[in-house]
PDB file of C-alpha atoms in Angstrom:
ATOM      1  CA  UNK A 158      -0.345   0.033  -0.202  1.00 46.00           C
ATOM      2  CA  UNK A 159       2.834   2.539   0.910  1.00 47.00           C
ATOM      3  CA  UNK A 160       4.305   1.464  -2.620  1.00 39.00           C
ATOM      4  CA  UNK A 161       1.362   2.197  -4.477  1.00 41.00           C
ATOM      5  CA  UNK A 162       0.795   5.590  -2.474  1.00 47.00           C
ATOM      6  CA  UNK A 163       4.147   7.192  -3.184  1.00 45.00           C
ATOM      7  CA  UNK A 164       3.287   6.840  -6.673  1.00 40.00           C
ATOM      8  CA  UNK A 165       0.714   7.944  -6.784  1.00 46.00           C
ATOM      9  CA  UNK A 166       1.217  11.229  -5.123  1.00 47.00           C
ATOM     10  CA  UNK A 167       4.645  12.003  -6.319  1.00 45.00           C
ATOM     11  CA  UNK A 168       2.849  11.371 -10.635  1.00 43.00           C
ATOM     12  CA  UNK A 169       0.563  13.787  -9.544  1.00 47.00           C
ATOM     13  CA  UNK A 170       3.570  16.177  -7.368  1.00 47.00           C
ATOM     14  CA  UNK A 171       5.759  16.539 -10.761  1.00 47.00           C
ATOM     15  CA  UNK A 172       2.190  17.391 -12.708  1.00 44.00           C
ATOM     16  CA  UNK A 173       1.177  19.978  -9.922  1.00 49.00           C
ATOM     17  CA  UNK A 174       4.651  21.609 -10.731  1.00 51.00           C
ATOM     18  CA  UNK A 175       5.560  20.784 -13.945  1.00 47.00           C
ATOM     19  CA  UNK A 176       2.406  21.537 -16.449  1.00 52.00           C
ATOM     20  CA  UNK A 177       2.150  24.258 -14.496  1.00 68.00           C
ATOM     21  CA  UNK A 178       1.393  25.940 -18.109  1.00 58.00           C
ATOM     22  CA  UNK A 179       2.110  26.009 -22.224  1.00 60.00           C
ATOM     23  CA  UNK A 180       4.358  28.412 -22.631  1.00 62.00           C
ATOM     24  CA  UNK A 181       7.954  28.076 -24.842  1.00 60.00           C
ATOM     25  CA  UNK A 182      10.334  27.153 -22.170  1.00 69.00           C
ATOM     26  CA  UNK A 183      13.899  28.820 -22.162  1.00 81.00           C
ATOM     27  CA  UNK A 184      17.236  27.717 -20.091  1.00 76.00           C
ATOM     28  CA  UNK A 185      16.358  30.443 -17.632  1.00 83.00           C
ATOM     29  CA  UNK A 186      13.654  28.441 -16.876  1.00 90.00           C
ATOM     30  CA  UNK A 187      15.763  24.902 -15.686  1.00 92.00           C
ATOM     31  CA  UNK A 188      17.654  27.473 -13.623  1.00 96.00           C
ATOM     32  CA  UNK A 189      17.591  25.955 -10.747  1.00 97.00           C
ATOM     33  CA  UNK A 190      16.865  29.000  -7.618  1.00 98.00           C
ATOM     34  CA  UNK A 191      15.933  26.906  -4.077  1.00 98.00           C
ATOM     35  CA  UNK A 192      18.983  24.436  -3.239  1.00 98.00           C
ATOM     36  CA  UNK A 193      18.024  21.144  -2.593  1.00 98.00           C
ATOM     37  CA  UNK A 194      18.175  20.090   0.578  1.00 96.00           C
ATOM     38  CA  UNK A 195      18.668  15.771   0.548  1.00 92.00           C
ATOM     39  CA  UNK A 196      21.773  15.387   2.410  1.00 94.00           C
ATOM     40  CA  UNK A 197      20.379  16.797   5.141  1.00 95.00           C
ATOM     41  CA  UNK A 198      18.943  14.904   8.286  1.00 96.00           C
ATOM     42  CA  UNK A 199      16.059  14.561   8.597  1.00 95.00           C
ATOM     43  CA  UNK A 200      15.037  15.405   5.502  1.00 96.00           C
ATOM     44  CA  UNK A 201      14.632  13.647   2.231  1.00 95.00           C
ATOM     45  CA  UNK A 202      15.533  10.094   2.855  1.00 93.00           C
ATOM     46  CA  UNK A 203      18.195  10.714   5.516  1.00 94.00           C
ATOM     47  CA  UNK A 204      17.970   9.249   8.499  1.00 93.00           C
ATOM     48  CA  UNK A 205      18.219  11.736  11.987  1.00 93.00           C
ATOM     49  CA  UNK A 206      16.326  13.908  13.431  1.00 94.00           C
ATOM     50  CA  UNK A 207      16.339  17.897  11.818  1.00 96.00           C
ATOM     51  CA  UNK A 208      18.351  20.143  12.209  1.00 96.00           C
ATOM     52  CA  UNK A 209      17.526  23.419  14.073  1.00 97.00           C
ATOM     53  CA  UNK A 210      15.680  25.795  16.698  1.00 98.00           C
ATOM     54  CA  UNK A 211      14.469  25.060  19.720  1.00 98.00           C
ATOM     55  CA  UNK A 212      10.506  25.588  20.049  1.00 98.00           C
ATOM     56  CA  UNK A 213       9.967  28.201  22.621  1.00 97.00           C
ATOM     57  CA  UNK A 214       6.700  28.522  24.755  1.00 98.00           C
ATOM     58  CA  UNK A 215       5.364  30.993  26.530  1.00 96.00           C
ATOM     59  CA  UNK A 216       5.802  30.717  30.217  1.00 94.00           C
ATOM     60  CA  UNK A 217       3.724  28.757  32.600  1.00 93.00           C
ATOM     61  CA  UNK A 218       2.310  26.713  28.849  1.00 96.00           C
ATOM     62  CA  UNK A 219       3.654  23.230  28.429  1.00 94.00           C
ATOM     63  CA  UNK A 220       2.665  20.636  25.891  1.00 97.00           C
ATOM     64  CA  UNK A 221       1.575  17.205  27.477  1.00 95.00           C
ATOM     65  CA  UNK A 222       0.278  13.907  25.845  1.00 94.00           C
ATOM     66  CA  UNK A 223      -3.632  12.952  25.542  1.00 93.00           C
ATOM     67  CA  UNK A 224      -3.118   9.706  23.377  1.00 92.00           C
ATOM     68  CA  UNK A 225      -6.538   8.434  23.908  1.00 91.00           C
ATOM     69  CA  UNK A 226      -7.741  11.608  23.568  1.00 93.00           C
ATOM     70  CA  UNK A 227     -10.687  11.078  20.881  1.00 95.00           C
ATOM     71  CA  UNK A 228      -9.956  13.019  17.592  1.00 97.00           C
ATOM     72  CA  UNK A 229     -12.566  16.554  17.289  1.00 96.00           C
ATOM     73  CA  UNK A 230     -13.219  17.791  13.596  1.00 96.00           C
ATOM     74  CA  UNK A 231     -14.304  20.454  14.333  1.00 96.00           C
ATOM     75  CA  UNK A 232     -12.232  23.034  11.830  1.00 95.00           C
ATOM     76  CA  UNK A 233     -12.060  25.403  14.929  1.00 96.00           C
ATOM     77  CA  UNK A 234      -9.357  22.916  15.852  1.00 97.00           C
ATOM     78  CA  UNK A 235      -7.269  22.938  12.595  1.00 98.00           C
ATOM     79  CA  UNK A 236      -4.563  25.012  11.700  1.00 98.00           C
ATOM     80  CA  UNK A 237      -2.110  25.451   9.486  1.00 98.00           C
ATOM     81  CA  UNK A 238      -1.042  25.799   6.134  1.00 98.00           C
ATOM     82  CA  UNK A 239      -0.570  22.646   4.036  1.00 98.00           C
ATOM     83  CA  UNK A 240      -2.589  19.363   4.208  1.00 98.00           C
ATOM     84  CA  UNK A 241      -0.498  16.519   4.051  1.00 97.00           C
ATOM     85  CA  UNK A 242      -1.734  15.294   7.225  1.00 98.00           C
ATOM     86  CA  UNK A 243      -1.944  16.527  10.246  1.00 98.00           C
ATOM     87  CA  UNK A 244      -0.006  15.887  14.040  1.00 98.00           C
ATOM     88  CA  UNK A 245      -1.800  16.050  17.555  1.00 98.00           C
ATOM     89  CA  UNK A 246      -0.509  19.163  19.566  1.00 98.00           C
ATOM     90  CA  UNK A 247      -2.021  19.416  23.496  1.00 97.00           C
ATOM     91  CA  UNK A 248      -1.466  22.701  25.384  1.00 97.00           C
ATOM     92  CA  UNK A 249      -1.748  23.056  29.191  1.00 94.00           C
ATOM     93  CA  UNK A 250      -1.662  27.351  30.321  1.00 94.00           C
ATOM     94  CA  UNK A 251      -0.421  27.707  33.871  1.00 90.00           C
ATOM     95  CA  UNK A 252       0.708  31.048  34.058  1.00 89.00           C
ATOM     96  CA  UNK A 253      -0.129  32.329  37.162  1.00 83.00           C
ATOM     97  CA  UNK A 254      -2.783  34.989  37.188  1.00 81.00           C
ATOM     98  CA  UNK A 255      -4.651  33.963  34.547  1.00 80.00           C
ATOM     99  CA  UNK A 256      -5.404  34.431  31.214  1.00 89.00           C
ATOM    100  CA  UNK A 257      -5.033  33.483  27.755  1.00 93.00           C
ATOM    101  CA  UNK A 258      -1.745  32.699  26.456  1.00 95.00           C
ATOM    102  CA  UNK A 259      -1.356  33.487  22.547  1.00 97.00           C
ATOM    103  CA  UNK A 260       0.534  31.259  22.396  1.00 98.00           C
ATOM    104  CA  UNK A 261       3.452  31.060  17.832  1.00 98.00           C
ATOM    105  CA  UNK A 262       3.121  28.860  15.750  1.00 98.00           C
ATOM    106  CA  UNK A 263       6.671  29.523  14.303  1.00 98.00           C
ATOM    107  CA  UNK A 264       6.989  29.505   9.786  1.00 98.00           C
ATOM    108  CA  UNK A 265       9.240  26.003   9.819  1.00 98.00           C
ATOM    109  CA  UNK A 266       8.357  23.891  12.864  1.00 98.00           C
ATOM    110  CA  UNK A 267       9.065  20.494  12.063  1.00 98.00           C
ATOM    111  CA  UNK A 268       7.142  17.487  14.038  1.00 98.00           C
ATOM    112  CA  UNK A 269       9.203  15.100  14.236  1.00 97.00           C
ATOM    113  CA  UNK A 270       8.186  11.216  13.905  1.00 95.00           C
ATOM    114  CA  UNK A 271       8.764   9.635  17.326  1.00 92.00           C
ATOM    115  CA  UNK A 272       6.738   6.145  16.338  1.00 88.00           C
ATOM    116  CA  UNK A 273       9.804   3.320  15.543  1.00 82.00           C
ATOM    117  CA  UNK A 274      10.167   3.406  11.602  1.00 79.00           C
ATOM    118  CA  UNK A 275      10.262   4.943   9.168  1.00 82.00           C
ATOM    119  CA  UNK A 276       7.558   7.515   9.713  1.00 91.00           C
ATOM    120  CA  UNK A 277       7.118  11.877   7.276  1.00 94.00           C
ATOM    121  CA  UNK A 278       8.640  14.151  10.072  1.00 97.00           C
ATOM    122  CA  UNK A 279       6.163  17.267   8.839  1.00 98.00           C
ATOM    123  CA  UNK A 280       6.922  21.237   8.014  1.00 98.00           C
ATOM    124  CA  UNK A 281       4.742  23.890   9.085  1.00 98.00           C
ATOM    125  CA  UNK A 282       4.429  26.315   6.366  1.00 98.00           C
ATOM    126  CA  UNK A 283       3.452  29.382   7.670  1.00 98.00           C
ATOM    127  CA  UNK A 284       4.079  31.475  10.894  1.00 98.00           C
ATOM    128  CA  UNK A 285      -0.079  32.040  13.261  1.00 98.00           C
ATOM    129  CA  UNK A 286      -0.657  32.625  16.431  1.00 98.00           C
ATOM    130  CA  UNK A 287      -2.566  29.468  19.023  1.00 98.00           C
ATOM    131  CA  UNK A 288      -5.124  31.058  21.999  1.00 96.00           C
ATOM    132  CA  UNK A 289      -4.944  29.190  25.089  1.00 95.00           C
ATOM    133  CA  UNK A 290      -6.795  29.165  27.565  1.00 92.00           C
ATOM    134  CA  UNK A 291      -6.683  28.910  31.211  1.00 90.00           C
ATOM    135  CA  UNK A 292      -5.877  25.427  32.313  1.00 82.00           C
ATOM    136  CA  UNK A 293      -8.325  25.821  35.257  1.00 72.00           C
ATOM    137  CA  UNK A 294     -11.848  26.884  34.075  1.00 61.00           C
ATOM    138  CA  UNK A 295     -14.379  28.498  35.716  1.00 56.00           C
ATOM    139  CA  UNK A 296     -15.824  25.132  37.278  1.00 54.00           C
ATOM    140  CA  UNK A 297     -12.533  24.731  38.898  1.00 55.00           C
ATOM    141  CA  UNK A 298     -12.179  21.453  36.573  1.00 54.00           C
ATOM    142  CA  UNK A 299      -8.799  21.050  34.626  1.00 64.00           C
ATOM    143  CA  UNK A 300      -9.090  21.913  30.365  1.00 79.00           C
ATOM    144  CA  UNK A 301      -6.700  21.157  27.833  1.00 91.00           C
ATOM    145  CA  UNK A 302      -5.773  23.178  24.680  1.00 95.00           C
ATOM    146  CA  UNK A 303      -5.873  20.265  21.762  1.00 97.00           C
ATOM    147  CA  UNK A 304      -5.078  20.986  17.993  1.00 98.00           C
ATOM    148  CA  UNK A 305      -4.001  19.871  14.979  1.00 98.00           C
ATOM    149  CA  UNK A 306      -1.698  21.208  13.378  1.00 98.00           C
ATOM    150  CA  UNK A 307      -1.709  20.438   8.985  1.00 98.00           C
ATOM    151  CA  UNK A 308       1.772  20.027   7.460  1.00 98.00           C
ATOM    152  CA  UNK A 309       3.700  19.224   4.354  1.00 98.00           C
ATOM    153  CA  UNK A 310       6.291  15.691   4.078  1.00 97.00           C
ATOM    154  CA  UNK A 311       9.209  16.408   4.650  1.00 97.00           C
ATOM    155  CA  UNK A 312       9.997  12.795   3.609  1.00 96.00           C
ATOM    156  CA  UNK A 313       8.567  11.654  -0.271  1.00 94.00           C
ATOM    157  CA  UNK A 314       9.695   7.836   0.315  1.00 93.00           C
ATOM    158  CA  UNK A 315       8.222   7.548   4.138  1.00 94.00           C
ATOM    159  CA  UNK A 316       4.776   6.026   4.861  1.00 93.00           C
ATOM    160  CA  UNK A 317       2.603   8.386   5.946  1.00 95.00           C
ATOM    161  CA  UNK A 318       1.236   7.989   9.503  1.00 95.00           C
ATOM    162  CA  UNK A 319      -2.925   8.032   8.687  1.00 95.00           C
ATOM    163  CA  UNK A 320      -1.829   4.692   7.256  1.00 93.00           C
ATOM    164  CA  UNK A 321      -2.387   3.363  10.444  1.00 85.00           C
ATOM    165  CA  UNK A 322      -5.833   4.858  11.855  1.00 92.00           C
ATOM    166  CA  UNK A 323      -8.593   2.279  12.236  1.00 92.00           C
ATOM    167  CA  UNK A 324     -10.580   3.617  14.923  1.00 94.00           C
ATOM    168  CA  UNK A 325     -13.804   5.148  13.748  1.00 95.00           C
ATOM    169  CA  UNK A 326     -13.243   8.611  14.665  1.00 96.00           C
ATOM    170  CA  UNK A 327      -9.537   8.767  12.828  1.00 96.00           C
ATOM    171  CA  UNK A 328      -9.349   6.297   9.707  1.00 95.00           C
ATOM    172  CA  UNK A 329     -11.525   9.633   7.651  1.00 97.00           C
ATOM    173  CA  UNK A 330      -9.044  11.288   8.571  1.00 98.00           C
ATOM    174  CA  UNK A 331      -4.814  12.488   7.681  1.00 98.00           C
ATOM    175  CA  UNK A 332      -4.323  12.670  11.569  1.00 97.00           C
ATOM    176  CA  UNK A 333      -1.492  10.713  12.935  1.00 96.00           C
ATOM    177  CA  UNK A 334      -2.511  10.663  16.505  1.00 95.00           C
ATOM    178  CA  UNK A 335       0.171  11.147  18.819  1.00 95.00           C
ATOM    179  CA  UNK A 336       3.193  10.173  16.196  1.00 95.00           C
ATOM    180  CA  UNK A 337       4.655  13.862  17.045  1.00 97.00           C
ATOM    181  CA  UNK A 338       6.173  14.655  20.324  1.00 95.00           C
ATOM    182  CA  UNK A 339       9.179  16.252  19.024  1.00 96.00           C
ATOM    183  CA  UNK A 340       9.745  19.341  17.954  1.00 98.00           C
ATOM    184  CA  UNK A 341      12.124  22.084  16.688  1.00 98.00           C
ATOM    185  CA  UNK A 342      12.183  25.043  14.180  1.00 98.00           C
ATOM    186  CA  UNK A 343      14.065  24.607  10.438  1.00 98.00           C
ATOM    187  CA  UNK A 344      17.585  27.426  10.100  1.00 98.00           C
ATOM    188  CA  UNK A 345      17.363  25.518   6.733  1.00 97.00           C
ATOM    189  CA  UNK A 346      18.741  28.189   4.485  1.00 98.00           C
ATOM    190  CA  UNK A 347      16.352  26.323   0.782  1.00 98.00           C
ATOM    191  CA  UNK A 348      13.885  25.548   3.603  1.00 98.00           C
ATOM    192  CA  UNK A 349      13.940  28.958   4.850  1.00 98.00           C
ATOM    193  CA  UNK A 350      13.821  30.643   1.256  1.00 98.00           C
ATOM    194  CA  UNK A 351      10.755  28.242  -0.194  1.00 98.00           C
ATOM    195  CA  UNK A 352       8.419  29.369   3.434  1.00 98.00           C
ATOM    196  CA  UNK A 353       9.034  33.217   2.296  1.00 98.00           C
ATOM    197  CA  UNK A 354       6.510  32.441  -0.748  1.00 98.00           C
ATOM    198  CA  UNK A 355       3.722  31.042   2.092  1.00 98.00           C
ATOM    199  CA  UNK A 356       4.027  34.649   3.583  1.00 96.00           C
ATOM    200  CA  UNK A 357       1.435  37.104   4.152  1.00 95.00           C
ATOM    201  CA  UNK A 358      -1.482  34.499   2.898  1.00 97.00           C
ATOM    202  CA  UNK A 359      -4.254  33.778   4.975  1.00 96.00           C
ATOM    203  CA  UNK A 360      -6.489  32.424   2.085  1.00 97.00           C
ATOM    204  CA  UNK A 361      -3.618  28.918   3.155  1.00 98.00           C
ATOM    205  CA  UNK A 362      -5.488  29.042   6.566  1.00 97.00           C
ATOM    206  CA  UNK A 363      -7.331  25.731   6.172  1.00 98.00           C
ATOM    207  CA  UNK A 364     -10.453  25.557   7.044  1.00 97.00           C
ATOM    208  CA  UNK A 365     -12.143  21.620   5.211  1.00 97.00           C
ATOM    209  CA  UNK A 366     -11.154  18.533   5.961  1.00 98.00           C
ATOM    210  CA  UNK A 367      -9.918  15.634   3.404  1.00 97.00           C
ATOM    211  CA  UNK A 368     -10.169  11.646   3.304  1.00 97.00           C
ATOM    212  CA  UNK A 369      -6.477  10.884   2.923  1.00 97.00           C
ATOM    213  CA  UNK A 370      -8.038   7.049   1.345  1.00 96.00           C
ATOM    214  CA  UNK A 371     -10.131   9.174  -1.334  1.00 96.00           C
ATOM    215  CA  UNK A 372      -7.267   9.232  -3.847  1.00 94.00           C
ATOM    216  CA  UNK A 373      -8.224   4.869  -3.973  1.00 94.00           C
ATOM    217  CA  UNK A 374     -11.548   5.776  -6.109  1.00 95.00           C
ATOM    218  CA  UNK A 375     -11.310   4.684  -9.547  1.00 94.00           C
ATOM    219  CA  UNK A 376     -13.655   7.598 -10.312  1.00 95.00           C
ATOM    220  CA  UNK A 377     -11.392   9.850  -7.749  1.00 96.00           C
ATOM    221  CA  UNK A 378     -10.584  13.259  -9.075  1.00 97.00           C
ATOM    222  CA  UNK A 379      -9.187  16.414  -6.763  1.00 97.00           C
ATOM    223  CA  UNK A 380     -10.846  18.728  -5.470  1.00 97.00           C
ATOM    224  CA  UNK A 381     -10.201  22.414  -7.079  1.00 97.00           C
ATOM    225  CA  UNK A 382     -10.044  23.811  -3.585  1.00 98.00           C
ATOM    226  CA  UNK A 383      -6.788  20.936  -2.925  1.00 98.00           C
ATOM    227  CA  UNK A 384      -4.732  21.117  -6.088  1.00 97.00           C
ATOM    228  CA  UNK A 385      -2.920  24.526  -4.010  1.00 98.00           C
ATOM    229  CA  UNK A 386      -2.011  21.873  -0.802  1.00 98.00           C
ATOM    230  CA  UNK A 387      -1.009  19.816  -3.670  1.00 97.00           C
ATOM    231  CA  UNK A 388       1.563  22.494  -5.058  1.00 98.00           C
ATOM    232  CA  UNK A 389       2.453  23.246  -1.700  1.00 98.00           C
ATOM    233  CA  UNK A 390       3.033  19.680  -0.733  1.00 97.00           C
ATOM    234  CA  UNK A 391       5.207  18.962  -4.564  1.00 97.00           C
ATOM    235  CA  UNK A 392       6.976  21.863  -4.274  1.00 98.00           C
ATOM    236  CA  UNK A 393       9.119  21.268  -0.851  1.00 98.00           C
ATOM    237  CA  UNK A 394       9.581  18.029  -1.802  1.00 98.00           C
ATOM    238  CA  UNK A 395      11.716  19.163  -4.681  1.00 98.00           C
ATOM    239  CA  UNK A 396      13.163  20.902  -1.956  1.00 98.00           C
ATOM    240  CA  UNK A 397      13.733  17.712   0.440  1.00 97.00           C
ATOM    241  CA  UNK A 398      14.134  15.195  -2.070  1.00 96.00           C
ATOM    242  CA  UNK A 399      14.625  15.824  -5.153  1.00 96.00           C
ATOM    243  CA  UNK A 400      17.316  18.606  -7.610  1.00 95.00           C
ATOM    244  CA  UNK A 401      15.846  21.922  -5.969  1.00 97.00           C
ATOM    245  CA  UNK A 402      12.867  24.193  -7.745  1.00 98.00           C
ATOM    246  CA  UNK A 403      13.538  25.280 -10.660  1.00 97.00           C
ATOM    247  CA  UNK A 404      13.082  28.816 -12.027  1.00 97.00           C
ATOM    248  CA  UNK A 405       9.280  27.636 -13.985  1.00 96.00           C
ATOM    249  CA  UNK A 406       8.439  25.728 -10.922  1.00 97.00           C
ATOM    250  CA  UNK A 407       8.627  28.697  -8.565  1.00 97.00           C
ATOM    251  CA  UNK A 408       6.438  30.934 -11.521  1.00 97.00           C
ATOM    252  CA  UNK A 409       4.515  28.076 -11.703  1.00 96.00           C
ATOM    253  CA  UNK A 410       3.945  28.052  -7.758  1.00 98.00           C
ATOM    254  CA  UNK A 411       4.008  32.105  -7.070  1.00 98.00           C
ATOM    255  CA  UNK A 412       1.098  32.172 -10.030  1.00 97.00           C
ATOM    256  CA  UNK A 413      -0.920  29.861  -8.436  1.00 97.00           C
ATOM    257  CA  UNK A 414      -0.448  31.568  -5.248  1.00 98.00           C
ATOM    258  CA  UNK A 415      -1.713  34.664  -6.069  1.00 97.00           C
ATOM    259  CA  UNK A 416      -5.125  33.310  -5.326  1.00 97.00           C
ATOM    260  CA  UNK A 417      -4.446  33.237  -1.666  1.00 98.00           C
ATOM    261  CA  UNK A 418      -3.246  36.307  -0.636  1.00 93.00           C
TER     262      UNK A 418
END
């Protein structure tokens, strides 16, 4: 299944970046304008953990694990601007004095697989804030804030976390529940250069779910709303697993992103 899935996604992704227009090509179109990072640990086919800086959380905020927390499909819980898969992240707010705290998710935040085997690592492509209310609610109970972070894949040939989803609440969603409990903010110059393309594009914010199994239907046609996320995922793979992003590919991506400003 993973082998078939990889090739379906890879072929579709290559069409996303190479089939953007029919204008005549010239030698400048093939210039690499964003270099590959396939030699970096945790990226592409390389083992190890991705390199970067620590994700610094505000005072009084910490992350906890909720491995048995039921998936809540409300779009209010969905954050990010790419949907190769979701990582669940749960916060408690124990700040002295109470009050809601805004937690910054930086562009370049990587969620690192903590599962056995070779699962995808994921990349958050835009900066945003998540409000985390006080953990002690008005009734005296404890209230943890769980969100689902939509990310792009950093490893084209690795398995996806949702392939093992058989529970009723997760089987139709690309969620990797309790599979990503390590975080780092990338310092890779090529990824950072690509991420600049996604700044100030509020229209990319995820507002709906996709069923990752739909692609295997014989009559599957990619929905229009999903196409931009496929282009984004393929641009990331061009950096992490292929030969970098060419000038023509970058122009194609920029043209596609204009509608999301």
